[in-house]
mmCIF file of C-alpha atoms in Angstrom:
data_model
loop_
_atom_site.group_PDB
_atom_site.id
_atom_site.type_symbol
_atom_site.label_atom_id
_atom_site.label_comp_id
_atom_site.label_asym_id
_atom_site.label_seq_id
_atom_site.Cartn_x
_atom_site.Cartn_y
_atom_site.Cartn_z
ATOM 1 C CA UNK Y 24 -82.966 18.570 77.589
ATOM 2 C CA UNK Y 25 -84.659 22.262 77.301
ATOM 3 C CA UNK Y 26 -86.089 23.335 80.430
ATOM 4 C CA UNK Y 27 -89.393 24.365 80.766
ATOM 5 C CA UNK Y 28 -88.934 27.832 81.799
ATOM 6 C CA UNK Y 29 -87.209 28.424 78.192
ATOM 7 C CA UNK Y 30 -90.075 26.814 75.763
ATOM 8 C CA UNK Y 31 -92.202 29.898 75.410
ATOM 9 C CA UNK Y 32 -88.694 32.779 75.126
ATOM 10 C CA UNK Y 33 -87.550 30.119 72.549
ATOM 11 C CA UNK Y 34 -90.726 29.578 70.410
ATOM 12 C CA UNK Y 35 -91.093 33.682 70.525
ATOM 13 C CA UNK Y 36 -87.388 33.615 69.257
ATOM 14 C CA UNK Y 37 -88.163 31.117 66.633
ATOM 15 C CA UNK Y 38 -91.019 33.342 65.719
ATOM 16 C CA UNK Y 39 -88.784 36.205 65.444
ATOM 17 C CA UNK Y 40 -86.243 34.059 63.123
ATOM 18 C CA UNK Y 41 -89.366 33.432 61.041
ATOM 19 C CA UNK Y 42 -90.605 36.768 60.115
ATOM 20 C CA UNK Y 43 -86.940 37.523 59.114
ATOM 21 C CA UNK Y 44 -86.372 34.837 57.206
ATOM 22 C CA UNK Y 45 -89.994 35.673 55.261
ATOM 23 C CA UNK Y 46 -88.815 39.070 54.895
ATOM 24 C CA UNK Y 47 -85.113 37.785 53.674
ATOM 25 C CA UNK Y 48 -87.066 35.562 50.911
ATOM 26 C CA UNK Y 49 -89.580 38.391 50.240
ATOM 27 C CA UNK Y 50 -86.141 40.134 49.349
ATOM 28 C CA UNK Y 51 -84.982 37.451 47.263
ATOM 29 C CA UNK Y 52 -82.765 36.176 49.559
ATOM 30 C CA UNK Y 53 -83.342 33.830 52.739
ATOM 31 C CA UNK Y 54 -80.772 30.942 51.475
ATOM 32 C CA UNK Y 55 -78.701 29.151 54.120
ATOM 33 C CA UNK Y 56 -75.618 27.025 52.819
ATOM 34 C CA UNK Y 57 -75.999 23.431 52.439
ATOM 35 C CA UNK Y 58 -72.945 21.146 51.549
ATOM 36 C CA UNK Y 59 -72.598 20.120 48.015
ATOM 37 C CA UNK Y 60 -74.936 16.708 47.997
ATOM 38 C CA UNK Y 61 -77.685 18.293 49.492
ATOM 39 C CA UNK Y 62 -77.368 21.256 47.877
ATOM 40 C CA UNK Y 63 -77.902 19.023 44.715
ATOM 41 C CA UNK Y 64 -80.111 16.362 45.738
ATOM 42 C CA UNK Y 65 -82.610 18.913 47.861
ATOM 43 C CA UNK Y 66 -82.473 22.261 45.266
ATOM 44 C CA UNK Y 67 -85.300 23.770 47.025
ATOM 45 C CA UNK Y 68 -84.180 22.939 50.657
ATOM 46 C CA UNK Y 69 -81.163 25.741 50.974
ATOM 47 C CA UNK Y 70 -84.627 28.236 51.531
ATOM 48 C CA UNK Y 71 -86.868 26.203 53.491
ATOM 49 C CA UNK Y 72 -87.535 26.902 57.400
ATOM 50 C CA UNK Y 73 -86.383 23.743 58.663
ATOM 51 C CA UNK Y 74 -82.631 24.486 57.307
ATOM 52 C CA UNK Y 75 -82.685 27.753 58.973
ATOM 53 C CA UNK Y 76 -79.800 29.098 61.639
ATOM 54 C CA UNK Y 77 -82.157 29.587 65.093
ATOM 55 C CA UNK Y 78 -79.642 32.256 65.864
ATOM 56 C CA UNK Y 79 -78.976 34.338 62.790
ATOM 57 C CA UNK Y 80 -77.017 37.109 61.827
ATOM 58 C CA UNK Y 81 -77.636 40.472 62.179
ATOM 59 C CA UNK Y 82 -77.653 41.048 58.428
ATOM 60 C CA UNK Y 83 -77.051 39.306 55.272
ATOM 61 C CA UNK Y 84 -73.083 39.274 53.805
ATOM 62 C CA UNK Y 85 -71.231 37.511 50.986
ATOM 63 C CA UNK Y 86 -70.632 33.930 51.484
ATOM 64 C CA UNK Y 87 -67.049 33.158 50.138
ATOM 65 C CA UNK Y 88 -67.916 29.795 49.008
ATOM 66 C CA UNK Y 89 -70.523 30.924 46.257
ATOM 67 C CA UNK Y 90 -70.507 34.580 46.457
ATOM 68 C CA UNK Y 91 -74.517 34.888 47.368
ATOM 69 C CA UNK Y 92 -75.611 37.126 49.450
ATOM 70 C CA UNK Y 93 -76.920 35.477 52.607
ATOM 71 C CA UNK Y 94 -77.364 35.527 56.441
ATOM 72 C CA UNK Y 95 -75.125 33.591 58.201
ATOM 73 C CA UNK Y 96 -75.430 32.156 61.881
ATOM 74 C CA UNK Y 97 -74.519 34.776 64.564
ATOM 75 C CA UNK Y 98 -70.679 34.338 65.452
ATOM 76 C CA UNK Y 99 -69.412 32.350 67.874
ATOM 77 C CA UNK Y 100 -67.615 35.694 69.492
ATOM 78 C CA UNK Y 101 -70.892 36.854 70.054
ATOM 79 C CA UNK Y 102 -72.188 34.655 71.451
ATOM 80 C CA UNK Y 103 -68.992 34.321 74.189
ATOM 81 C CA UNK Y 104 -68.925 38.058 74.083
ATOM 82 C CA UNK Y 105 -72.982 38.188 75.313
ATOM 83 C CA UNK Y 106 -72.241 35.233 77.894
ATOM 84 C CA UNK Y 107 -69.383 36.678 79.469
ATOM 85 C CA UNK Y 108 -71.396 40.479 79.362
ATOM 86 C CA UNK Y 109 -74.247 38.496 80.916
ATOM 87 C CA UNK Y 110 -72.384 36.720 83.688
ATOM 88 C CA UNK Y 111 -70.768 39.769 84.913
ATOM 89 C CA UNK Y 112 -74.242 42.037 84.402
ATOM 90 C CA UNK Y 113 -75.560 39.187 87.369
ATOM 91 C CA UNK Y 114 -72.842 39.815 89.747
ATOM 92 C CA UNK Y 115 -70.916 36.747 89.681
ATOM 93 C CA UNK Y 116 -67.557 37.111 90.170
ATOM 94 C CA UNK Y 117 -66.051 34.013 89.190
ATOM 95 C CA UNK Y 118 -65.347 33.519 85.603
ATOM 96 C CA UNK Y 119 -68.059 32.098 83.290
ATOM 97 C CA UNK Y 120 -67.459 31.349 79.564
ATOM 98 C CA UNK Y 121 -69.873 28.812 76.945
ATOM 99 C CA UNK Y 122 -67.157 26.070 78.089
ATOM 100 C CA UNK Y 123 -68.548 26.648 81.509
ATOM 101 C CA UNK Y 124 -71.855 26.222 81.041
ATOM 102 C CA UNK Y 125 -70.754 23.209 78.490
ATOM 103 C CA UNK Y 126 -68.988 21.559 81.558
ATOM 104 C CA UNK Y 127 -71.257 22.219 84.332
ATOM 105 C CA UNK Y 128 -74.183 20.762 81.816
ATOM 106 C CA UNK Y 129 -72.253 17.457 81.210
ATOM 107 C CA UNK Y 130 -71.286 17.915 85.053
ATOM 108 C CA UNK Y 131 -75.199 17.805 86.097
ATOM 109 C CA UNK Y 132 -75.869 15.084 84.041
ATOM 110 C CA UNK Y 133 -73.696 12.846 85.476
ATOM 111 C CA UNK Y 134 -74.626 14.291 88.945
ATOM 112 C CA UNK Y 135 -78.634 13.618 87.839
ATOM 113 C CA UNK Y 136 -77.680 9.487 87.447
ATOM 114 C CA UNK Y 137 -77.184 9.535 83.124
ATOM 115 C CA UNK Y 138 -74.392 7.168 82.102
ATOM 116 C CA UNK Y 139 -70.749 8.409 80.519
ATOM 117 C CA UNK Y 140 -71.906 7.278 77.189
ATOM 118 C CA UNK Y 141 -75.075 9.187 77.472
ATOM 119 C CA UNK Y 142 -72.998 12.421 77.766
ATOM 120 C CA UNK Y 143 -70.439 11.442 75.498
ATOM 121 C CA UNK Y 144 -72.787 11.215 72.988
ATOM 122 C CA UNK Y 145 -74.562 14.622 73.889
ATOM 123 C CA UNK Y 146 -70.926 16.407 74.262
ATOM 124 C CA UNK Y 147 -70.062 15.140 70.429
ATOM 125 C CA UNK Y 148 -67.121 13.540 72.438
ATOM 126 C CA UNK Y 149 -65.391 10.632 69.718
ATOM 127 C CA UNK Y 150 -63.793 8.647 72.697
ATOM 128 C CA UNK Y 151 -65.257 8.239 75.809
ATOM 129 C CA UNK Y 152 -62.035 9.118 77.474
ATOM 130 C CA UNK Y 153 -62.540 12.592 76.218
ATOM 131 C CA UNK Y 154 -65.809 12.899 78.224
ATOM 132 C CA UNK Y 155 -64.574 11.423 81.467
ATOM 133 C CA UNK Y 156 -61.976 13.735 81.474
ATOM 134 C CA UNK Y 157 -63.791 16.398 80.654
ATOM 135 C CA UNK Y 158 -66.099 16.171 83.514
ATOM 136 C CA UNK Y 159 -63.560 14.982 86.117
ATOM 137 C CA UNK Y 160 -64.693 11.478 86.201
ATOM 138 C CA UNK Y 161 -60.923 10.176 85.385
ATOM 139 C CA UNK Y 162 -57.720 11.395 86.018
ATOM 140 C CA UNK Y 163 -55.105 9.867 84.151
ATOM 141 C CA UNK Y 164 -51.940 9.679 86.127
ATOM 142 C CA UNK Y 165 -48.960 10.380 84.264
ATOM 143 C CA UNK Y 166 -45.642 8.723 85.189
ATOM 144 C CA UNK Y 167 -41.911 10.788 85.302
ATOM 145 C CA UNK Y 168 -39.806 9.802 83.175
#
């Protein structure tokens, strides 16, 4: 589902990630929080690249749960703070938020011939209802009382 045009600003991202998290376990830190049972059954895994956040923090803080020290994922109000500096920075004039590009994704999908339960599944959508709302596909009529 990645376009093209984004493999090689990703993998120099990724590349980015990885020096920082070498230089976060160099520091004795570069742990990521895994829930309890894999935390348990995987002791090792809680440091290894594959767990890693592609879009990490700034800088390390305290995680509340078990008081390490440790970089967290970049905050979702970043992220919709950067998307809605970026849209404007282009000149569009409309509003544009994450939910928008969320929408006109599962929008384009549907548009490019995938089935409902194709995007469902790619939304995270439990009932299919949910998606075909979402994207317009169904209206549900409601009824005065």
């Amino acid at each position: 589902m990645l376009p093209d045009s984004l493999r090689e600003p990703l993998e120099r991202h990724l590349n980015k990630v990885k020096l920082l998290l070498d230089e976060d376990l160099e520091a004795g830190y570069g742990e990521v929080h895994l829930p309890y049972a894999l935390a348990r059954k995987y002791p090792q895994a809680a440091k290894e690249w594959g767990w890693q956040y592609v879009f990490p923090a700034g800088s390390r803080s305290i995680d509340p749960r078990s008081g390490k020290e440790r970089r967290h994922h970049v905050s979702e109000n970043a992220v919709q703070v950067a998307v809605k500096r970026a849209v404007s920075s282009a000149g569009v004039v409309k509003r544009g938020s994450c939910h928008t590009f969320r929408h006109s994704f599962a929008t384009h999908l549907l548009e490019d011939g995938y089935d409902i339960r194709t995007v469902q599944e790619l939304l995270g959508h439990k009932d299919v209802r949910t998606t075909m709302i979402y994207t317009h596909v169904f209206h549900p009529v409601r009824y005065a009382a």
